[in-house]
Amino acid sequence: MEETAPTFGVAHQHVEPVSKLDSKNDRLGDLTNKLNKLRSVTAKKRQKLASIMATFEDAVVDNIVYEENRQPDEVHVRDLNNRLDCMSKKLLEAQMVRDKYRGVVSSLRAEQMTYASRLQLMQRRLGEAAGARTAVTRAEQYATSVRETAQSQLSQSQQLSSEWRQERDSKLNEYKRQAEKQRSEYLHLRRQLYLGGTEHPLQSEASSGGVKLAPNVSQLVSDQLHGLYEQAKQMMENGLTVLKLPSKSSSQLPPIAALFEAVHTAVQFVMEPMQTVNVPQMMLEMDAKEFSATKSELDALDHKVRGVPPIRPPGKKRFSFLLLDRPDVIDEGPSVLTRAQMKRHAQVMIEARQRKIRPPTSRDLRKTRRRSTVIDRGLQAMF
C-alpha cells in the first residue's frame, strides 16, 4: 500500500506559519515511525506462523507414519504396564514423603503452640523482672540513704556512749576508791582494837598454855564488866527499894520473879572469874562474822560492777529510724528486741567469749530490756 501525498491547487494553497509546519512535520515523523514498527511486528508474526504451520504439518505426518508402523498390542500393553509400575513406585514414594512432611508439619505446629506459651511466659517474666529491678534499684537507693543516715547516727551514738562510759567509769572508780578506803580503815581499826597494831590478831604462848590478851582488849573487857557491875548493883538497889515500899497498884510494877532473875544473872556474870571468859575467841568469832559480811558485800559490789552495761544517753530510741516500715516492732515493748538491743547482745557474747565468762541468760536479757534509757538501774541499785 503506497501512500500518496495530497496535491492541492494553487488556488487552494494557504501559507501557514513556520512553527505550525514544524509541529506537523514532527507529528508526521512520529506516525511514520509507528507505522514502520507495526510493519516489522507483522512480518515477525507471519514468520512465526509459518514455522508453526510447518511443525504442525511435520507432526501430522509423523503421526500418520506411527499409526501405520505401530507395534502389536502385547508389546504396547507391556510398555504400559512398565510405565504403570514406575508410576506406582513414584506414587508410593510421594505418599511416604507426604506422610513425613505431614508429621514434620504437625510437630512444628505443636512446637509453635508450646513455644508461643513459653514466649508469653518469658515475656511476663521479663516484665516482672523489670519491675523487680526497678524495685531493687529504689531499695538500693533507699538503703544507701539509710546507711548514710545510720552511719551518722552511729557515730553520734558512739560519741555519746563514749562520753557516758567515761562518766560511768569515773563514778565506778570513785566508788571503788571509797570502798577500798573504808575497807582499809576497817582493817586498821580492827588491828588497833585487837592487838595494838600487830598483823596477827592473837599470839599464842606455848609456855603458859593460855592466850595472851592485848592491853586494849583487856581494858575494853574490864570497862564492860565494870559497867555491867554498876548496872546490876543499881538494879539490886531498885529491887530492894521496890520490895520495901508498899504496893497499891501491882500492875505498874514489874514481876518480882523477873526482877530477881535479872539481878541473879547480872551478879553471876559480874562475879564470874576472868579466866573462864574466853574473850579472844569471842572477838575472833565476831571479827569472822563481820569479815564474811564485808566480803559478801564486796563480791556483790563487784558482781554489780561487772554486770553494769554501758549507759545509753537519754532521748529517742537509737536506730529507731531504721524501723520506719515496722512501727509494730517499736510499739510492741520489751517483748521484741530492737536492733540496738541485738547489737548489745552480740557485743556481750563476744566479750564473754574473749573473757571466758558466763554469757547472759534470758533472765538477764529481760532485765536489760527493762532498763531505763535515762538512768542505769544497775548504778541506781548501788546507791
mmCIF file of C-alpha atoms in Angstrom:
data_model
loop_
_atom_site.group_PDB
_atom_site.id
_atom_site.type_symbol
_atom_site.label_atom_id
_atom_site.label_comp_id
_atom_site.label_asym_id
_atom_site.label_seq_id
_atom_site.Cartn_x
_atom_site.Cartn_y
_atom_site.Cartn_z
ATOM 1 C CA MET A 1 0.000 0.000 0.000
ATOM 2 C CA GLU A 2 1.597 3.126 -1.201
ATOM 3 C CA GLU A 3 0.937 6.444 0.377
ATOM 4 C CA THR A 4 0.184 9.327 -1.956
ATOM 5 C CA ALA A 5 0.654 12.839 -0.733
ATOM 6 C CA PRO A 6 -2.357 15.046 -1.408
ATOM 7 C CA THR A 7 -1.943 17.640 -4.095
ATOM 8 C CA PHE A 8 -3.564 20.952 -3.810
ATOM 9 C CA GLY A 9 -4.121 23.502 -6.397
ATOM 10 C CA VAL A 10 -2.618 26.869 -6.454
ATOM 11 C CA ALA A 11 -5.936 28.447 -5.731
ATOM 12 C CA HIS A 12 -6.384 26.405 -2.544
ATOM 13 C CA GLN A 13 -2.886 26.828 -1.126
ATOM 14 C CA HIS A 14 -2.700 28.664 2.151
ATOM 15 C CA VAL A 15 0.525 29.804 3.721
ATOM 16 C CA GLU A 16 0.853 28.733 7.408
ATOM 17 C CA PRO A 17 3.377 29.879 9.976
ATOM 18 C CA VAL A 18 6.705 28.073 10.266
ATOM 19 C CA SER A 19 6.088 26.824 13.839
ATOM 20 C CA LYS A 20 2.917 25.043 12.851
ATOM 21 C CA LEU A 21 4.648 23.432 9.929
ATOM 22 C CA ASP A 22 7.400 22.149 12.163
ATOM 23 C CA SER A 23 4.940 20.628 14.619
ATOM 24 C CA LYS A 24 3.082 18.941 11.824
ATOM 25 C CA ASN A 25 6.301 17.589 10.385
ATOM 26 C CA ASP A 26 7.246 16.177 13.794
ATOM 27 C CA ARG A 27 3.894 14.545 14.151
ATOM 28 C CA LEU A 28 4.191 13.117 10.678
ATOM 29 C CA GLY A 29 7.604 11.667 11.546
ATOM 30 C CA ASP A 30 6.200 10.009 14.687
ATOM 31 C CA LEU A 31 3.380 8.438 12.812
ATOM 32 C CA THR A 32 5.821 7.176 10.182
ATOM 33 C CA ASN A 33 7.949 5.528 12.883
ATOM 34 C CA LYS A 34 4.929 3.821 14.418
ATOM 35 C CA LEU A 35 3.921 2.529 11.025
ATOM 36 C CA ASN A 36 7.358 1.072 10.435
ATOM 37 C CA LYS A 37 7.273 -0.673 13.828
ATOM 38 C CA LEU A 38 3.901 -2.199 13.084
ATOM 39 C CA ARG A 39 5.197 -3.456 9.770
ATOM 40 C CA SER A 40 8.188 -5.159 11.445
ATOM 41 C CA VAL A 41 5.958 -6.788 14.118
ATOM 42 C CA THR A 42 3.596 -8.046 11.445
ATOM 43 C CA ALA A 43 6.472 -9.571 9.494
ATOM 44 C CA LYS A 44 7.761 -11.392 12.610
ATOM 45 C CA LYS A 45 4.344 -12.802 13.421
ATOM 46 C CA ARG A 46 3.979 -14.021 9.836
ATOM 47 C CA GLN A 47 7.321 -15.835 10.113
ATOM 48 C CA LYS A 48 6.299 -17.445 13.422
ATOM 49 C CA LEU A 49 3.002 -18.544 11.967
ATOM 50 C CA ALA A 50 4.806 -20.108 9.050
ATOM 51 C CA SER A 51 7.117 -22.081 11.393
ATOM 52 C CA ILE A 52 4.158 -23.267 13.452
ATOM 53 C CA MET A 53 2.365 -24.447 10.368
ATOM 54 C CA ALA A 54 5.466 -26.310 9.255
ATOM 55 C CA THR A 55 5.791 -28.005 12.675
ATOM 56 C CA PHE A 56 2.131 -28.949 12.635
ATOM 57 C CA GLU A 57 2.460 -30.465 9.233
ATOM 58 C CA ASP A 58 5.516 -32.473 10.371
ATOM 59 C CA ALA A 59 3.631 -33.732 13.446
ATOM 60 C CA VAL A 60 0.696 -34.782 11.355
ATOM 61 C CA VAL A 61 2.996 -36.638 9.014
ATOM 62 C CA ASP A 62 4.784 -38.352 11.912
ATOM 63 C CA ASN A 63 1.500 -39.376 13.484
ATOM 64 C CA ILE A 64 0.342 -40.861 10.270
ATOM 65 C CA VAL A 65 3.591 -42.766 9.906
ATOM 66 C CA TYR A 66 3.366 -44.001 13.572
ATOM 67 C CA GLU A 67 -0.165 -45.174 13.110
ATOM 68 C CA GLU A 68 0.873 -47.040 10.041
ATOM 69 C CA ASN A 69 4.010 -48.591 11.580
ATOM 70 C CA ARG A 70 2.933 -49.157 15.229
ATOM 71 C CA GLN A 71 3.777 -52.392 17.098
ATOM 72 C CA PRO A 72 1.366 -55.161 18.078
ATOM 73 C CA ASP A 73 -0.945 -54.888 21.119
ATOM 74 C CA GLU A 74 1.084 -57.136 23.515
ATOM 75 C CA VAL A 75 4.200 -55.031 23.255
ATOM 76 C CA HIS A 76 2.145 -51.926 23.773
ATOM 77 C CA VAL A 77 0.425 -53.418 26.836
ATOM 78 C CA ARG A 78 3.785 -54.440 28.343
ATOM 79 C CA ASP A 79 5.109 -50.957 27.896
ATOM 80 C CA LEU A 80 2.025 -49.570 29.541
ATOM 81 C CA ASN A 81 2.406 -51.985 32.478
ATOM 82 C CA ASN A 82 6.021 -50.978 32.944
ATOM 83 C CA ARG A 83 5.027 -47.373 32.931
ATOM 84 C CA LEU A 84 2.261 -48.144 35.415
ATOM 85 C CA ASP A 85 4.703 -49.868 37.778
ATOM 86 C CA CYS A 86 7.065 -46.957 37.611
ATOM 87 C CA MET A 87 4.245 -44.567 38.288
ATOM 88 C CA SER A 88 3.065 -46.730 41.220
ATOM 89 C CA LYS A 89 6.528 -46.681 42.792
ATOM 90 C CA LYS A 90 6.773 -42.963 42.337
ATOM 91 C CA LEU A 91 3.290 -42.615 43.832
ATOM 92 C CA LEU A 92 4.283 -44.659 46.902
ATOM 93 C CA GLU A 93 7.420 -42.624 47.342
ATOM 94 C CA ALA A 94 5.399 -39.457 47.011
ATOM 95 C CA GLN A 95 2.920 -40.723 49.645
ATOM 96 C CA MET A 96 5.751 -41.585 52.049
ATOM 97 C CA VAL A 97 7.307 -38.195 51.539
ATOM 98 C CA ARG A 98 3.896 -36.616 52.041
ATOM 99 C CA ASP A 99 3.388 -38.505 55.333
ATOM 100 C CA LYS A 100 6.813 -37.468 56.534
ATOM 101 C CA TYR A 101 6.174 -33.854 55.701
ATOM 102 C CA ARG A 102 2.771 -34.036 57.378
ATOM 103 C CA GLY A 103 4.444 -35.335 60.571
ATOM 104 C CA VAL A 104 7.012 -32.580 60.371
ATOM 105 C CA VAL A 105 4.266 -30.011 59.892
ATOM 106 C CA SER A 106 2.259 -31.364 62.868
ATOM 107 C CA SER A 107 5.359 -31.383 65.104
ATOM 108 C CA LEU A 108 6.195 -27.861 64.006
ATOM 109 C CA ARG A 109 2.653 -26.744 64.798
ATOM 110 C CA ALA A 110 2.841 -28.382 68.265
ATOM 111 C CA GLU A 111 6.201 -26.736 68.885
ATOM 112 C CA GLN A 112 4.724 -23.477 67.688
ATOM 113 C CA MET A 113 1.979 -23.709 70.321
ATOM 114 C CA THR A 114 4.485 -24.724 73.022
ATOM 115 C CA TYR A 115 6.936 -22.015 72.145
ATOM 116 C CA ALA A 116 4.130 -19.480 71.915
ATOM 117 C CA SER A 117 3.119 -20.247 75.522
ATOM 118 C CA ARG A 118 6.772 -20.211 76.573
ATOM 119 C CA LEU A 119 7.274 -16.932 74.788
ATOM 120 C CA GLN A 120 4.311 -15.418 76.622
ATOM 121 C CA LEU A 121 5.628 -16.777 79.927
ATOM 122 C CA MET A 122 9.087 -15.381 79.236
ATOM 123 C CA GLN A 123 7.617 -12.027 78.277
ATOM 124 C CA ARG A 124 5.615 -11.959 81.504
ATOM 125 C CA ARG A 125 8.703 -12.919 83.498
ATOM 126 C CA LEU A 126 10.697 -10.244 81.740
ATOM 127 C CA GLY A 127 8.062 -7.712 82.736
ATOM 128 C CA GLU A 128 8.147 -8.939 86.330
ATOM 129 C CA ALA A 129 11.955 -8.873 86.314
ATOM 130 C CA ALA A 130 11.908 -5.323 85.002
ATOM 131 C CA GLY A 131 9.529 -4.325 87.809
ATOM 132 C CA ALA A 132 11.662 -6.172 90.370
ATOM 133 C CA ARG A 133 14.776 -4.498 89.026
ATOM 134 C CA THR A 134 13.111 -1.123 89.423
ATOM 135 C CA ALA A 135 12.083 -2.025 92.968
ATOM 136 C CA VAL A 136 15.606 -3.245 93.743
ATOM 137 C CA THR A 137 17.055 -0.028 92.357
ATOM 138 C CA ARG A 138 14.734 2.001 94.558
ATOM 139 C CA ALA A 139 15.541 -0.217 97.544
ATOM 140 C CA GLU A 140 19.246 0.219 96.839
ATOM 141 C CA GLN A 141 18.861 3.979 96.778
ATOM 142 C CA TYR A 142 16.803 3.863 99.988
ATOM 143 C CA ALA A 143 19.340 1.516 101.611
ATOM 144 C CA THR A 144 22.179 3.823 100.609
ATOM 145 C CA SER A 145 20.440 6.802 102.173
ATOM 146 C CA VAL A 146 19.565 4.754 105.271
ATOM 147 C CA ARG A 147 23.159 3.525 105.532
ATOM 148 C CA GLU A 148 24.496 7.071 105.382
ATOM 149 C CA THR A 149 21.972 8.181 107.991
ATOM 150 C CA ALA A 150 22.788 5.136 110.125
ATOM 151 C CA GLN A 151 26.496 5.837 109.907
ATOM 152 C CA SER A 152 25.972 9.412 111.028
ATOM 153 C CA GLN A 153 23.626 8.290 113.826
ATOM 154 C CA LEU A 154 26.064 5.539 114.811
ATOM 155 C CA SER A 155 28.953 7.976 115.030
ATOM 156 C CA GLN A 156 26.852 10.294 117.186
ATOM 157 C CA SER A 157 25.705 7.383 119.357
ATOM 158 C CA GLN A 158 29.271 6.123 119.728
ATOM 159 C CA GLN A 159 30.416 9.578 120.761
ATOM 160 C CA LEU A 160 27.609 9.887 123.317
ATOM 161 C CA SER A 161 28.241 6.331 124.504
ATOM 162 C CA SER A 162 31.956 7.024 124.968
ATOM 163 C CA GLU A 163 31.138 10.154 126.977
ATOM 164 C CA TRP A 164 28.655 8.288 129.168
ATOM 165 C CA ARG A 165 31.073 5.363 129.528
ATOM 166 C CA GLN A 166 33.809 7.713 130.709
ATOM 167 C CA GLU A 167 31.404 9.252 133.194
ATOM 168 C CA ARG A 168 30.344 5.797 134.383
ATOM 169 C CA ASP A 169 33.957 4.634 134.718
ATOM 170 C CA SER A 170 34.858 7.744 136.695
ATOM 171 C CA LYS A 171 31.902 7.141 139.045
ATOM 172 C CA LEU A 172 32.763 3.472 139.437
ATOM 173 C CA ASN A 173 36.408 4.277 140.132
ATOM 174 C CA GLU A 174 35.306 6.786 142.763
ATOM 175 C CA TYR A 175 33.016 4.185 144.371
ATOM 176 C CA LYS A 176 35.793 1.588 144.327
ATOM 177 C CA ARG A 177 38.224 4.058 145.855
ATOM 178 C CA GLN A 178 35.755 4.876 148.631
ATOM 179 C CA ALA A 179 35.115 1.173 149.255
ATOM 180 C CA GLU A 180 38.853 0.413 149.417
ATOM 181 C CA LYS A 181 39.363 3.357 151.759
ATOM 182 C CA GLN A 182 36.586 2.162 154.088
ATOM 183 C CA ARG A 183 37.949 -1.371 153.988
ATOM 184 C CA SER A 184 41.483 -0.222 154.819
ATOM 185 C CA GLU A 185 40.141 1.938 157.657
ATOM 186 C CA TYR A 186 38.164 -1.018 158.950
ATOM 187 C CA LEU A 187 41.213 -3.322 158.852
ATOM 188 C CA HIS A 188 43.396 -0.712 160.542
ATOM 189 C CA LEU A 189 40.788 -0.154 163.257
ATOM 190 C CA ARG A 190 40.424 -3.896 163.771
ATOM 191 C CA ARG A 191 44.181 -4.376 164.238
ATOM 192 C CA GLN A 192 44.363 -1.479 166.684
ATOM 193 C CA LEU A 193 41.359 -2.802 168.597
ATOM 194 C CA TYR A 194 42.698 -6.351 168.945
ATOM 195 C CA LEU A 195 46.440 -6.254 169.411
ATOM 196 C CA GLY A 196 47.555 -2.677 169.168
ATOM 197 C CA GLY A 197 48.729 -2.834 165.553
ATOM 198 C CA THR A 198 50.085 -6.401 165.169
ATOM 199 C CA GLU A 199 49.404 -8.264 161.966
ATOM 200 C CA HIS A 200 48.012 -11.416 163.581
ATOM 201 C CA PRO A 201 45.077 -10.763 165.917
ATOM 202 C CA LEU A 202 46.242 -13.245 168.576
ATOM 203 C CA GLN A 203 49.631 -14.665 169.524
ATOM 204 C CA SER A 204 49.655 -17.934 171.438
ATOM 205 C CA GLU A 205 52.294 -18.741 174.021
ATOM 206 C CA ALA A 206 53.045 -22.421 174.364
ATOM 207 C CA SER A 207 54.813 -21.928 177.680
ATOM 208 C CA SER A 208 51.812 -20.506 179.550
ATOM 209 C CA GLY A 209 49.336 -22.771 177.776
ATOM 210 C CA GLY A 210 46.809 -19.952 177.519
ATOM 211 C CA VAL A 211 46.005 -16.970 175.371
ATOM 212 C CA LYS A 212 47.745 -13.647 175.925
ATOM 213 C CA LEU A 213 45.360 -10.685 175.829
ATOM 214 C CA ALA A 214 46.325 -7.348 174.378
ATOM 215 C CA PRO A 215 46.187 -4.317 176.702
ATOM 216 C CA ASN A 216 43.458 -2.675 174.676
ATOM 217 C CA VAL A 217 41.271 -5.765 174.738
ATOM 218 C CA SER A 218 41.792 -6.276 178.489
ATOM 219 C CA GLN A 219 40.918 -2.661 179.192
ATOM 220 C CA LEU A 220 37.839 -2.903 176.986
ATOM 221 C CA VAL A 221 36.615 -6.050 178.721
ATOM 222 C CA SER A 222 37.306 -4.543 182.156
ATOM 223 C CA ASP A 223 35.294 -1.439 181.266
ATOM 224 C CA GLN A 224 32.403 -3.561 180.024
ATOM 225 C CA LEU A 225 32.426 -5.721 183.167
ATOM 226 C CA HIS A 226 32.578 -2.637 185.396
ATOM 227 C CA GLY A 227 29.598 -1.165 183.576
ATOM 228 C CA LEU A 228 27.656 -4.395 183.982
ATOM 229 C CA TYR A 229 28.536 -4.460 187.658
ATOM 230 C CA GLU A 230 27.250 -0.929 188.175
ATOM 231 C CA GLN A 231 24.030 -1.746 186.286
ATOM 232 C CA ALA A 232 23.491 -4.890 188.319
ATOM 233 C CA LYS A 233 24.157 -3.011 191.536
ATOM 234 C CA GLN A 234 21.648 -0.326 190.574
ATOM 235 C CA MET A 235 19.096 -2.985 189.652
ATOM 236 C CA MET A 236 19.608 -4.692 193.015
ATOM 237 C CA GLU A 237 19.115 -1.422 194.850
ATOM 238 C CA ASN A 238 15.978 -0.647 192.864
ATOM 239 C CA GLY A 239 14.666 -4.125 193.528
ATOM 240 C CA LEU A 240 15.234 -3.818 197.267
ATOM 241 C CA THR A 241 13.535 -0.414 197.259
ATOM 242 C CA VAL A 242 10.567 -1.886 195.446
ATOM 243 C CA LEU A 243 10.372 -4.727 197.934
ATOM 244 C CA LYS A 244 10.409 -2.329 200.940
ATOM 245 C CA LEU A 245 7.769 0.105 199.554
ATOM 246 C CA PRO A 246 4.070 -0.640 199.997
ATOM 247 C CA SER A 247 2.444 -1.541 196.736
ATOM 248 C CA LYS A 248 -1.013 -0.157 195.931
ATOM 249 C CA SER A 249 -1.128 -0.829 192.183
ATOM 250 C CA SER A 250 0.729 -4.000 191.355
ATOM 251 C CA SER A 251 0.010 -3.544 187.648
ATOM 252 C CA GLN A 252 2.521 -0.663 187.429
ATOM 253 C CA LEU A 253 5.406 -2.671 188.903
ATOM 254 C CA PRO A 254 7.448 -5.390 187.158
ATOM 255 C CA PRO A 255 7.052 -9.014 188.247
ATOM 256 C CA ILE A 256 9.162 -9.948 191.246
ATOM 257 C CA ALA A 257 10.376 -13.233 189.705
ATOM 258 C CA ALA A 258 11.634 -11.485 186.568
ATOM 259 C CA LEU A 259 13.382 -8.836 188.639
ATOM 260 C CA PHE A 260 15.168 -11.358 190.832
ATOM 261 C CA GLU A 261 16.144 -13.441 187.800
ATOM 262 C CA ALA A 262 17.714 -10.402 186.107
ATOM 263 C CA VAL A 263 19.571 -9.456 189.274
ATOM 264 C CA HIS A 264 20.806 -13.011 189.751
ATOM 265 C CA THR A 265 22.067 -13.204 186.155
ATOM 266 C CA ALA A 266 23.893 -9.882 186.438
ATOM 267 C CA VAL A 267 25.525 -10.844 189.729
ATOM 268 C CA GLN A 268 26.644 -14.193 188.350
ATOM 269 C CA PHE A 269 28.217 -12.555 185.275
ATOM 270 C CA VAL A 270 29.977 -9.936 187.408
ATOM 271 C CA MET A 271 31.257 -12.424 189.944
ATOM 272 C CA GLU A 272 32.391 -14.949 187.339
ATOM 273 C CA PRO A 273 36.212 -15.279 187.274
ATOM 274 C CA MET A 274 38.154 -13.643 184.466
ATOM 275 C CA GLN A 275 39.857 -16.881 183.391
ATOM 276 C CA THR A 276 36.578 -18.575 182.478
ATOM 277 C CA VAL A 277 35.674 -15.942 179.875
ATOM 278 C CA ASN A 278 37.383 -16.703 176.506
ATOM 279 C CA VAL A 279 37.287 -13.126 175.291
ATOM 280 C CA PRO A 280 39.778 -13.552 172.398
ATOM 281 C CA GLN A 281 37.782 -16.429 170.931
ATOM 282 C CA MET A 282 34.614 -14.369 171.233
ATOM 283 C CA MET A 283 36.274 -11.441 169.465
ATOM 284 C CA LEU A 284 37.611 -13.726 166.740
ATOM 285 C CA GLU A 285 34.109 -15.061 166.085
ATOM 286 C CA MET A 286 32.711 -11.544 165.929
ATOM 287 C CA ASP A 287 35.504 -10.466 163.577
ATOM 288 C CA ALA A 288 34.942 -13.519 161.347
ATOM 289 C CA LYS A 289 31.238 -12.693 161.056
ATOM 290 C CA GLU A 290 31.967 -9.060 160.226
ATOM 291 C CA PHE A 291 34.703 -10.000 157.743
ATOM 292 C CA SER A 292 32.491 -12.538 155.949
ATOM 293 C CA ALA A 293 29.728 -9.985 155.676
ATOM 294 C CA THR A 294 32.144 -7.433 154.279
ATOM 295 C CA LYS A 295 33.499 -9.944 151.769
ATOM 296 C CA SER A 296 29.984 -10.842 150.598
ATOM 297 C CA GLU A 297 29.201 -7.177 150.179
ATOM 298 C CA LEU A 298 32.398 -6.713 148.156
ATOM 299 C CA ASP A 299 31.501 -9.722 145.986
ATOM 300 C CA ALA A 300 28.027 -8.306 145.408
ATOM 301 C CA LEU A 301 29.521 -4.919 144.541
ATOM 302 C CA ASP A 302 31.994 -6.499 142.121
ATOM 303 C CA HIS A 303 29.184 -8.527 140.516
ATOM 304 C CA LYS A 304 27.138 -5.374 140.087
ATOM 305 C CA VAL A 305 30.093 -3.520 138.610
ATOM 306 C CA ARG A 306 30.809 -6.324 136.143
ATOM 307 C CA GLY A 307 27.162 -6.580 135.122
ATOM 308 C CA VAL A 308 26.653 -2.863 134.514
ATOM 309 C CA PRO A 309 26.242 -2.272 130.744
ATOM 310 C CA PRO A 310 27.183 0.983 129.005
ATOM 311 C CA ILE A 311 24.845 3.850 129.815
ATOM 312 C CA ARG A 312 22.703 4.914 126.912
ATOM 313 C CA PRO A 313 22.055 8.639 126.515
ATOM 314 C CA PRO A 314 18.529 9.960 127.097
ATOM 315 C CA GLY A 315 16.277 10.816 124.233
ATOM 316 C CA LYS A 316 14.710 8.894 121.403
ATOM 317 C CA LYS A 317 15.339 5.236 120.813
ATOM 318 C CA ARG A 318 18.574 4.635 118.969
ATOM 319 C CA PHE A 319 18.291 3.389 115.408
ATOM 320 C CA SER A 320 14.503 3.794 115.517
ATOM 321 C CA PHE A 321 14.683 5.411 112.087
ATOM 322 C CA LEU A 322 15.668 2.001 110.653
ATOM 323 C CA LEU A 323 12.256 0.623 111.611
ATOM 324 C CA LEU A 324 10.052 3.190 109.893
ATOM 325 C CA ASP A 325 8.370 0.413 107.897
ATOM 326 C CA ARG A 326 7.843 -1.633 111.077
ATOM 327 C CA PRO A 327 6.077 0.558 113.644
ATOM 328 C CA ASP A 328 4.740 -2.566 115.363
ATOM 329 C CA VAL A 329 8.313 -3.528 116.348
ATOM 330 C CA ILE A 330 8.804 -0.177 118.066
ATOM 331 C CA ASP A 331 5.423 -0.159 119.822
ATOM 332 C CA GLU A 332 5.386 -3.778 120.992
ATOM 333 C CA GLY A 333 7.515 -3.010 124.029
ATOM 334 C CA PRO A 334 10.109 -5.198 125.771
ATOM 335 C CA SER A 335 8.841 -8.455 124.211
ATOM 336 C CA VAL A 336 10.557 -7.633 120.862
ATOM 337 C CA LEU A 337 14.289 -6.998 120.607
ATOM 338 C CA THR A 338 15.313 -3.811 118.867
ATOM 339 C CA ARG A 339 18.404 -3.569 116.718
ATOM 340 C CA ALA A 340 20.300 -1.727 119.424
ATOM 341 C CA GLN A 341 19.500 -4.497 121.921
ATOM 342 C CA MET A 342 20.546 -7.184 119.440
ATOM 343 C CA LYS A 343 23.793 -5.297 118.834
ATOM 344 C CA ARG A 344 24.371 -5.022 122.594
ATOM 345 C CA HIS A 345 23.667 -8.756 123.000
ATOM 346 C CA ALA A 346 26.211 -9.587 120.279
ATOM 347 C CA GLN A 347 28.820 -7.365 121.966
ATOM 348 C CA VAL A 348 28.177 -9.073 125.307
ATOM 349 C CA MET A 349 28.551 -12.518 123.716
ATOM 350 C CA ILE A 350 31.854 -11.524 122.076
ATOM 351 C CA GLU A 351 33.173 -10.115 125.370
ATOM 352 C CA ALA A 352 32.043 -13.269 127.159
ATOM 353 C CA ARG A 353 33.948 -15.470 124.724
ATOM 354 C CA GLN A 354 37.065 -13.328 124.970
ATOM 355 C CA ARG A 355 36.990 -13.092 128.777
ATOM 356 C CA LYS A 356 35.688 -16.680 129.198
ATOM 357 C CA ILE A 357 32.819 -15.694 131.455
ATOM 358 C CA ARG A 358 29.261 -16.897 131.608
ATOM 359 C CA PRO A 359 27.116 -15.418 128.840
ATOM 360 C CA PRO A 360 23.927 -13.600 129.898
ATOM 361 C CA THR A 361 20.837 -15.714 130.313
ATOM 362 C CA SER A 362 17.328 -14.929 129.142
ATOM 363 C CA ARG A 363 16.554 -13.500 132.561
ATOM 364 C CA ASP A 364 19.494 -11.097 132.284
ATOM 365 C CA LEU A 365 18.336 -10.095 128.808
ATOM 366 C CA ARG A 366 14.838 -9.355 130.126
ATOM 367 C CA LYS A 367 16.357 -7.232 132.865
ATOM 368 C CA THR A 368 18.443 -5.423 130.273
ATOM 369 C CA ARG A 369 15.356 -4.707 128.153
ATOM 370 C CA ARG A 370 13.525 -3.323 131.182
ATOM 371 C CA ARG A 371 16.412 -0.969 131.902
ATOM 372 C CA SER A 372 15.548 2.707 131.550
ATOM 373 C CA THR A 373 17.120 4.845 128.826
ATOM 374 C CA VAL A 374 17.550 7.861 131.104
ATOM 375 C CA ILE A 375 19.479 6.374 134.046
ATOM 376 C CA ASP A 376 21.077 2.993 134.526
ATOM 377 C CA ARG A 377 19.165 0.982 137.106
ATOM 378 C CA GLY A 378 22.266 -1.070 137.829
ATOM 379 C CA LEU A 379 24.025 2.028 139.120
ATOM 380 C CA GLN A 380 20.839 3.188 140.782
ATOM 381 C CA ALA A 381 20.668 -0.051 142.768
ATOM 382 C CA MET A 382 24.219 0.507 144.043
ATOM 383 C CA PHE A 383 23.330 3.806 145.742
#
